[in-house]
Short mmCIF file of C-alpha atoms in Angstrom, two decimals:
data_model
loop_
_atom_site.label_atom_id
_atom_site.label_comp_id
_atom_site.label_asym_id
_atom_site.label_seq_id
_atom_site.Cartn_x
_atom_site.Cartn_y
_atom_site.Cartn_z
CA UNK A 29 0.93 201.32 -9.96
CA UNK A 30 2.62 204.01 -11.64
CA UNK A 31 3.98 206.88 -8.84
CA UNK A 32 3.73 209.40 -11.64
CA UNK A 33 0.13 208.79 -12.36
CA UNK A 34 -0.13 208.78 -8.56
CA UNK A 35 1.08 212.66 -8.38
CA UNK A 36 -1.52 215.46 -8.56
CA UNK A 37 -1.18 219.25 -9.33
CA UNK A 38 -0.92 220.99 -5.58
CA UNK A 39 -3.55 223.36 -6.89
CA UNK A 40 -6.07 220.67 -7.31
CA UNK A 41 -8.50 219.73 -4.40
CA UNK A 42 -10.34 217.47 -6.06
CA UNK A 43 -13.80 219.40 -4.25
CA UNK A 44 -15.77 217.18 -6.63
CA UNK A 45 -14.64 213.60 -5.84
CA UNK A 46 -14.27 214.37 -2.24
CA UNK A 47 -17.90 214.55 -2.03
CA UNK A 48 -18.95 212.15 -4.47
CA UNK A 49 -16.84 209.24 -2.08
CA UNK A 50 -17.96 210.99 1.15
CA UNK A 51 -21.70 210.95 -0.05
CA UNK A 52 -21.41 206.90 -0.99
CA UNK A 53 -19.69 205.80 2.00
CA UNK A 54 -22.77 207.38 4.06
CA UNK A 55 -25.55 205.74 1.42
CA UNK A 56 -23.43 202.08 1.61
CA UNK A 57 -23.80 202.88 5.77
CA UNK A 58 -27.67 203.63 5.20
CA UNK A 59 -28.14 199.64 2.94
CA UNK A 60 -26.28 198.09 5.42
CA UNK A 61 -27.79 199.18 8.45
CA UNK A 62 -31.15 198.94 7.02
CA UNK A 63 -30.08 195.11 5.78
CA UNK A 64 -29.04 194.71 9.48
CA UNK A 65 -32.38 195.42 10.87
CA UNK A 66 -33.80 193.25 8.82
CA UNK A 67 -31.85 190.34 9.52
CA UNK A 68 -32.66 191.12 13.28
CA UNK A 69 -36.41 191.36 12.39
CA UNK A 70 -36.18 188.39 10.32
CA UNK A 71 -34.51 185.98 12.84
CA UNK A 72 -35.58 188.05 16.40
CA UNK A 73 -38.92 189.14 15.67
CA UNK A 74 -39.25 192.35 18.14
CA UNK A 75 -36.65 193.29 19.96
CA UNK A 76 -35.11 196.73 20.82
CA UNK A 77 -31.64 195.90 21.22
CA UNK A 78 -31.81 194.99 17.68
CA UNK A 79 -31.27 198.37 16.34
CA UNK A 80 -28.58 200.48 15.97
CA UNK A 81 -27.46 203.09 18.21
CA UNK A 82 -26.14 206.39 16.26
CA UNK A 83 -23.25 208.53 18.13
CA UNK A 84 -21.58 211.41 16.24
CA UNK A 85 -17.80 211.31 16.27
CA UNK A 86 -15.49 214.30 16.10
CA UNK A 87 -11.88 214.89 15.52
CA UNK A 88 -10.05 217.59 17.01
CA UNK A 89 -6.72 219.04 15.41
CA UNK A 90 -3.91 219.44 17.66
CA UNK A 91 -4.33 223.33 17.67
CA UNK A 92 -8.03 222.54 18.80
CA UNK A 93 -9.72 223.39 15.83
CA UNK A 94 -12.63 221.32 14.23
CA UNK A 95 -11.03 218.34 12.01
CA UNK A 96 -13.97 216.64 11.08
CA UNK A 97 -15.31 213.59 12.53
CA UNK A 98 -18.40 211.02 11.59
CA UNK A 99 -20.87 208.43 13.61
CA UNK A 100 -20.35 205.45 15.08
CA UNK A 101 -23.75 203.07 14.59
CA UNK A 102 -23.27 200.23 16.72
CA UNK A 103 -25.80 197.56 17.82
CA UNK A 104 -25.07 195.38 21.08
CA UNK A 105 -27.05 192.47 22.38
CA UNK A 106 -29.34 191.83 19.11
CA UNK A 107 -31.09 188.81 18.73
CA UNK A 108 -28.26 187.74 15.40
CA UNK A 109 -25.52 190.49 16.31
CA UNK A 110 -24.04 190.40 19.65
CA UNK A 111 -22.09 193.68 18.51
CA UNK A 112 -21.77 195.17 14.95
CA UNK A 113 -20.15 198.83 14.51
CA UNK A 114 -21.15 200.56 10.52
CA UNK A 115 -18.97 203.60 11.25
CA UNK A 116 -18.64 206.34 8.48
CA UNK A 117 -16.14 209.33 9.09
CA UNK A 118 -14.53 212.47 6.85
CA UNK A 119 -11.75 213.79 8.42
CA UNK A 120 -9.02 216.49 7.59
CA UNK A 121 -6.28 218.47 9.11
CA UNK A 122 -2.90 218.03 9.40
CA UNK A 123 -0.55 215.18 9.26
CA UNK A 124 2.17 215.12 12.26
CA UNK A 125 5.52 214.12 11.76
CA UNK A 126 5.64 210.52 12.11
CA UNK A 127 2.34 210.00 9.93
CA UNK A 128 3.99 212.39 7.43
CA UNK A 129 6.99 209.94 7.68
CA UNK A 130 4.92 207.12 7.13
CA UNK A 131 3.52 208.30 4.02
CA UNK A 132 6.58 209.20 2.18
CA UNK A 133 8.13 206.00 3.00
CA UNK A 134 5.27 204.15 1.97
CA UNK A 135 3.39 205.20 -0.52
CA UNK A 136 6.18 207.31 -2.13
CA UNK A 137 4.86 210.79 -1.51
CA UNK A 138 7.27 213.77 -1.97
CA UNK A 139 6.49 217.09 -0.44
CA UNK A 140 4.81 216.22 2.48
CA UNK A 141 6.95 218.31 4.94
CA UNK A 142 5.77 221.34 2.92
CA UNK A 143 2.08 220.65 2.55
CA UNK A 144 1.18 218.06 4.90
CA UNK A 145 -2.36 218.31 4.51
CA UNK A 146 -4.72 215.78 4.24
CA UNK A 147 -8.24 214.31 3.91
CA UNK A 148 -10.01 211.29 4.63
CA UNK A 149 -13.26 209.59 4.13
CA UNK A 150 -14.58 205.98 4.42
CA UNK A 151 -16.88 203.37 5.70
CA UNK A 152 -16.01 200.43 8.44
CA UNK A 153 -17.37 197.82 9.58
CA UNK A 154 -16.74 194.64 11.84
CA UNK A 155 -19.59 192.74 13.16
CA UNK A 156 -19.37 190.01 15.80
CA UNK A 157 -22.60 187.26 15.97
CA UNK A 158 -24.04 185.63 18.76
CA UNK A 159 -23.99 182.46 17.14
CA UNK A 160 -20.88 180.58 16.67
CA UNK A 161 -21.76 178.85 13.84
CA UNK A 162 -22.36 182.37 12.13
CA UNK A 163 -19.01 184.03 11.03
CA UNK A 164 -17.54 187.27 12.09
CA UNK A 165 -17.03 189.77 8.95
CA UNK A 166 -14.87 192.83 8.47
CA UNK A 167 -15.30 195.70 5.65
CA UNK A 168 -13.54 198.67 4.95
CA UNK A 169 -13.14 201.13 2.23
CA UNK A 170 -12.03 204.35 2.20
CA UNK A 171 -10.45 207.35 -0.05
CA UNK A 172 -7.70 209.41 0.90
CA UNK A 173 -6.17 212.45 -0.56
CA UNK A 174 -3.06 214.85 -0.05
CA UNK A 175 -2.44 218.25 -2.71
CA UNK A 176 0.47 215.22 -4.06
CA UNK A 177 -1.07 212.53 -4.38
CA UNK A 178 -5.23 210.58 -3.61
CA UNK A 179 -5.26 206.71 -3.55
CA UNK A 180 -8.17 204.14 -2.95
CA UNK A 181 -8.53 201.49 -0.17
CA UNK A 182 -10.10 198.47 1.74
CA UNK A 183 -11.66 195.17 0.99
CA UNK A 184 -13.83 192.81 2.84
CA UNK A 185 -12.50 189.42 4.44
CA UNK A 186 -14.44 186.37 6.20
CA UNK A 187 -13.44 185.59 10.21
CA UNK A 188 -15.96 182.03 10.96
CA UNK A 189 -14.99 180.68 13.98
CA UNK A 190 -16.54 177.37 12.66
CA UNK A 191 -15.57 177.14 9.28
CA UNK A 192 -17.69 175.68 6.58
CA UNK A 193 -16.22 175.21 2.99
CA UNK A 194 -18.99 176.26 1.26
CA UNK A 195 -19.56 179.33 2.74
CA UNK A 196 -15.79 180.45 2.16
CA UNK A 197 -16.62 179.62 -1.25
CA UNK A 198 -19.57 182.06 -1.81
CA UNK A 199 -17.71 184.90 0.29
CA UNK A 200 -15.01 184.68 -2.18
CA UNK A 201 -17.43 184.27 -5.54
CA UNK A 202 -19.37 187.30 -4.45
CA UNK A 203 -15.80 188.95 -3.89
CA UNK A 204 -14.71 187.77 -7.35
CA UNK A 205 -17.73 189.23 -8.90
CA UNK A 206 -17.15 192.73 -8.24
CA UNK A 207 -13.05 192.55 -9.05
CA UNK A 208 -13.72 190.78 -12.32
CA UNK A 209 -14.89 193.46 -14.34
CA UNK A 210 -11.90 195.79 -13.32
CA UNK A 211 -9.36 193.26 -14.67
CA UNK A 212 -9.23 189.60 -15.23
CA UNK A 213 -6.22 189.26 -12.85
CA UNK A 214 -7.23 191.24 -10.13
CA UNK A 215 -9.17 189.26 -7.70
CA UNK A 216 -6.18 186.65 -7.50
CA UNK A 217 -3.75 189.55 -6.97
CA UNK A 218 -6.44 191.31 -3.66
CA UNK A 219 -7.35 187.83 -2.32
CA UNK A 220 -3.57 187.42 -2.46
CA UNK A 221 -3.04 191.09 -0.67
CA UNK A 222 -5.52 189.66 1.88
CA UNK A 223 -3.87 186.18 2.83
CA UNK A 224 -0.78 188.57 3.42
CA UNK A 225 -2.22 191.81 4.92
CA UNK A 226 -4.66 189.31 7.45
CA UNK A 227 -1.63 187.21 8.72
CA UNK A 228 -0.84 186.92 12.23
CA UNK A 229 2.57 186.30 12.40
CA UNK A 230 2.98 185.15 16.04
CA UNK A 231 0.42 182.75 15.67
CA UNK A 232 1.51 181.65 12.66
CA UNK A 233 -1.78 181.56 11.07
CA UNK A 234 -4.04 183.65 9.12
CA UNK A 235 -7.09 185.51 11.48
CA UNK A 236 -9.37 184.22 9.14
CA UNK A 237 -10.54 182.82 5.39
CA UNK A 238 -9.44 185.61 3.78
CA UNK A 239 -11.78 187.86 1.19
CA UNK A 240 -10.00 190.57 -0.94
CA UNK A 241 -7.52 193.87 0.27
CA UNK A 242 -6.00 196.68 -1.21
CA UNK A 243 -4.28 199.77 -0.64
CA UNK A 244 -3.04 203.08 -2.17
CA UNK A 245 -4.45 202.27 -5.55
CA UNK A 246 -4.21 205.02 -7.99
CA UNK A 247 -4.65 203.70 -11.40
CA UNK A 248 -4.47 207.77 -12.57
CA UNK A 249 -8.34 206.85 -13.77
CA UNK A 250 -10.09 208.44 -10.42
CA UNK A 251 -13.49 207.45 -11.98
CA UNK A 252 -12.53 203.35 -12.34
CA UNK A 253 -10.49 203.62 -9.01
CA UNK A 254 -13.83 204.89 -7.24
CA UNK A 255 -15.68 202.22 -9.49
CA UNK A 256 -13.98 199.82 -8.11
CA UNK A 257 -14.42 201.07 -4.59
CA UNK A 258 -18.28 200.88 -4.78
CA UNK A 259 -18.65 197.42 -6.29
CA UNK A 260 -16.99 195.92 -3.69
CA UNK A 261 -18.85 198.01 -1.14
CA UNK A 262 -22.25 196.40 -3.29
CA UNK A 263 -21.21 192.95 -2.87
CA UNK A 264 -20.66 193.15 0.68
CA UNK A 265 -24.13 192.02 1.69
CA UNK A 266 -24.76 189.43 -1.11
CA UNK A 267 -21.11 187.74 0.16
CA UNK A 268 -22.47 187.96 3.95
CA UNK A 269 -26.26 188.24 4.58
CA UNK A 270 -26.96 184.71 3.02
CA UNK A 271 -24.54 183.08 5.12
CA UNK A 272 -25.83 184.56 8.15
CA UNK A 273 -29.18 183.69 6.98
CA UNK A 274 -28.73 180.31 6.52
CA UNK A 275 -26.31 179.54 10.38
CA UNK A 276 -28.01 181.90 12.42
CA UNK A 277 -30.78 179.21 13.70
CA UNK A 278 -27.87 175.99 14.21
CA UNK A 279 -27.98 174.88 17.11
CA UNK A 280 -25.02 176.10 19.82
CA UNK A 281 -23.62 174.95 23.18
CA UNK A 282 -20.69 175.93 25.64
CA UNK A 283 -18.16 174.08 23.40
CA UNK A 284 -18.96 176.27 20.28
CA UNK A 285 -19.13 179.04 22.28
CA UNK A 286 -15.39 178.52 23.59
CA UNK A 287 -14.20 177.77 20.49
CA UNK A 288 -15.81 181.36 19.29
CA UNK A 289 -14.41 183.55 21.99
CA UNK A 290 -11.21 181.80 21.48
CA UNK A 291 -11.13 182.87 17.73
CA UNK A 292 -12.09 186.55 18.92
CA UNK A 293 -8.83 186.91 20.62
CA UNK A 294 -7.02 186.18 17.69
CA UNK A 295 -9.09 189.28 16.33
CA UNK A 296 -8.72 191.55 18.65
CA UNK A 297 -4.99 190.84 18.88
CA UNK A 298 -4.23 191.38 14.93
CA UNK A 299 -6.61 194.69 15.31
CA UNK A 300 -4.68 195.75 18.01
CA UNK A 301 -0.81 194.57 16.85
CA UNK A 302 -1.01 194.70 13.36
CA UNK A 303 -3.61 196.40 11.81
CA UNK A 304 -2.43 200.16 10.03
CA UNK A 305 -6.27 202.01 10.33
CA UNK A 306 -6.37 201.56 14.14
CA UNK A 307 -2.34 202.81 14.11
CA UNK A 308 -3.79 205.11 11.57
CA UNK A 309 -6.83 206.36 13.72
CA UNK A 310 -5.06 206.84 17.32
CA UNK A 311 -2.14 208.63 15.45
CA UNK A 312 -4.33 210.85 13.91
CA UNK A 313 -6.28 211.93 16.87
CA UNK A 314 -9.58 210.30 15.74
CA UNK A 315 -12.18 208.97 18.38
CA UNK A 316 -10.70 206.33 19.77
CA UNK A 317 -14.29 204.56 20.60
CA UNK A 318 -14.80 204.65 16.84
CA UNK A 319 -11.23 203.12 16.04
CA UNK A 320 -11.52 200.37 18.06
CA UNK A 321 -15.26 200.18 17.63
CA UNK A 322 -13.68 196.42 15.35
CA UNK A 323 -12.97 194.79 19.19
CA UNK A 324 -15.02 192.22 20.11
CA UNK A 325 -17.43 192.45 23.10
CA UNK A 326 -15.48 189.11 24.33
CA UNK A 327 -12.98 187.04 23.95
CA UNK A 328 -10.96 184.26 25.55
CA UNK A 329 -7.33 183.85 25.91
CA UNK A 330 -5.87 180.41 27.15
#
């Protein structure tokens, strides 16, 4: 990535594309939850748990003023989904001094001491199954700008606590499909990003089977960028519904179940240790229910 393609004109607020990535990330939130309560319905017939609750978020600056904010739609005790959080926010404000530090160091950002303004929108999601032999799943993908500089990120990546070959294989097809057309090289280099970024390093061992990751990708092209953002939004649910589709009836019994709330704690201790959008979030001053809306419901430590 080229940091002078990466730099923007101060004067430019990019009005347009701010609300042409905040207005996907809520219709992706609308497929998904709809595809949700339709695996509930398919698999659970009628049951009221297996819907979504909506709660509206908000972010407050540190002077007190309105900073945006978004909704948290979580489901708990479904029929297929034991807990699954779809949460969309737009936020804006201020960046403090540490997050301001982070930035230049990171992503190679001059000016941010003088105009540390910012914006942020994107889409999460984690969801958690009540059947062990049905894997976890996290998404995420989200824009950010600055007045110096807007970059693209996120990915999708596969947590089974019961692995099965062939579904890592489709996850990773489906992921393949929507890199390919952006550059023949380019789902090796995110599934690579992943491996790395999805490492827990005190357990020596990845938290899952991997999927695709990136971050601060600025191309200078904002249209293929944001291109690329949606298509791997679309493939989420052709990577994930079939596989929930076709594990969600196995059969289960205490030792699966152990073995699942044992692989939740190695989730909930790379969200909480390692993972820069819940630093992010808290840092920030975002709803913390909504940043650490990823936890499990439980987990098991030994």
């Amino acid at each position: 990535m080229s940091k002078g393609n990466m730099m923007l004109d101060a004067v430019n607020d990019f009005e347009s594309e701010k609300t042409r990535a905040a207005a996907w990330f809520r219709e992706l939130r609308d497929r998904i939850v709809a595809e949700f309560h339709a695996l509930e319905d398919r698999h659970g017939g009628d049951n009221p748990a297996g819907r979504v609750e909506v709660t509206k978020t908000k972010r407050t600056s540190d002077d007190g003023s309105d900073a945006g904010g978004g909704e948290m739609n979580v489901m708990r005790g479904g029929r297929v989904f034991e807990k699954v959080g779809v949460n969309i926010s737009t936020v804006y404000g201020t960046l403090g001094e540490r997050a301001q530090n982070a930035m230049a160091a990171r992503k190679g950002i001059p000016g941010m001491k003088d105009d540390p303004r910012f914006w942020a929108s994107g889409i999460s999601l984690v969801a958690h199954m009540q059947n062990p032999h049905a894997p976890a799943v996290h998404m995420n993908t989200r824009m950010f700008w600055t007045p110096h500089a807007w970059w693209f990120g996120g990915g999708s990546d596969l947590n089974p606590c019961i692995e099965y070959a062939e579904d890592t294989q489709h996850f990773h097809d489906e992921m393949k499909a929507a890199c390919d057309p952006h550059g023949d090289t380019l789902y090796s280099e995110l599934k690579e990003w992943a491996d790395e970024y999805f490492y827990i390093p005190h357990r020596h061992r990845a938290r899952g089977v991997g999927g695709i990751f990136y971050d601060d990708r600025n191309t200078g092209d904002w249209e293929a960028d944001f291109k690329l953002t949606r298509d791997v939004g679309t493939a989420f649910l052709p990577a994930f519904v079939p596989l929930v589709d076709k594990r969600r009836d196995m059969e289960w019994g205490e030792k699966e179940k152990d073995i699942q709330l044992e692989h939740r704690g190695l989730y909930a201790e790379y969200n909480l240790v390692y993972d820069r959008g819940t630093k992010f979030g808290l840092e920030t001053g975002h709803d913390a229910n909504a940043v650490l809306m990823s936890l499990p419901p439980v987990a098991k430590w030994y």
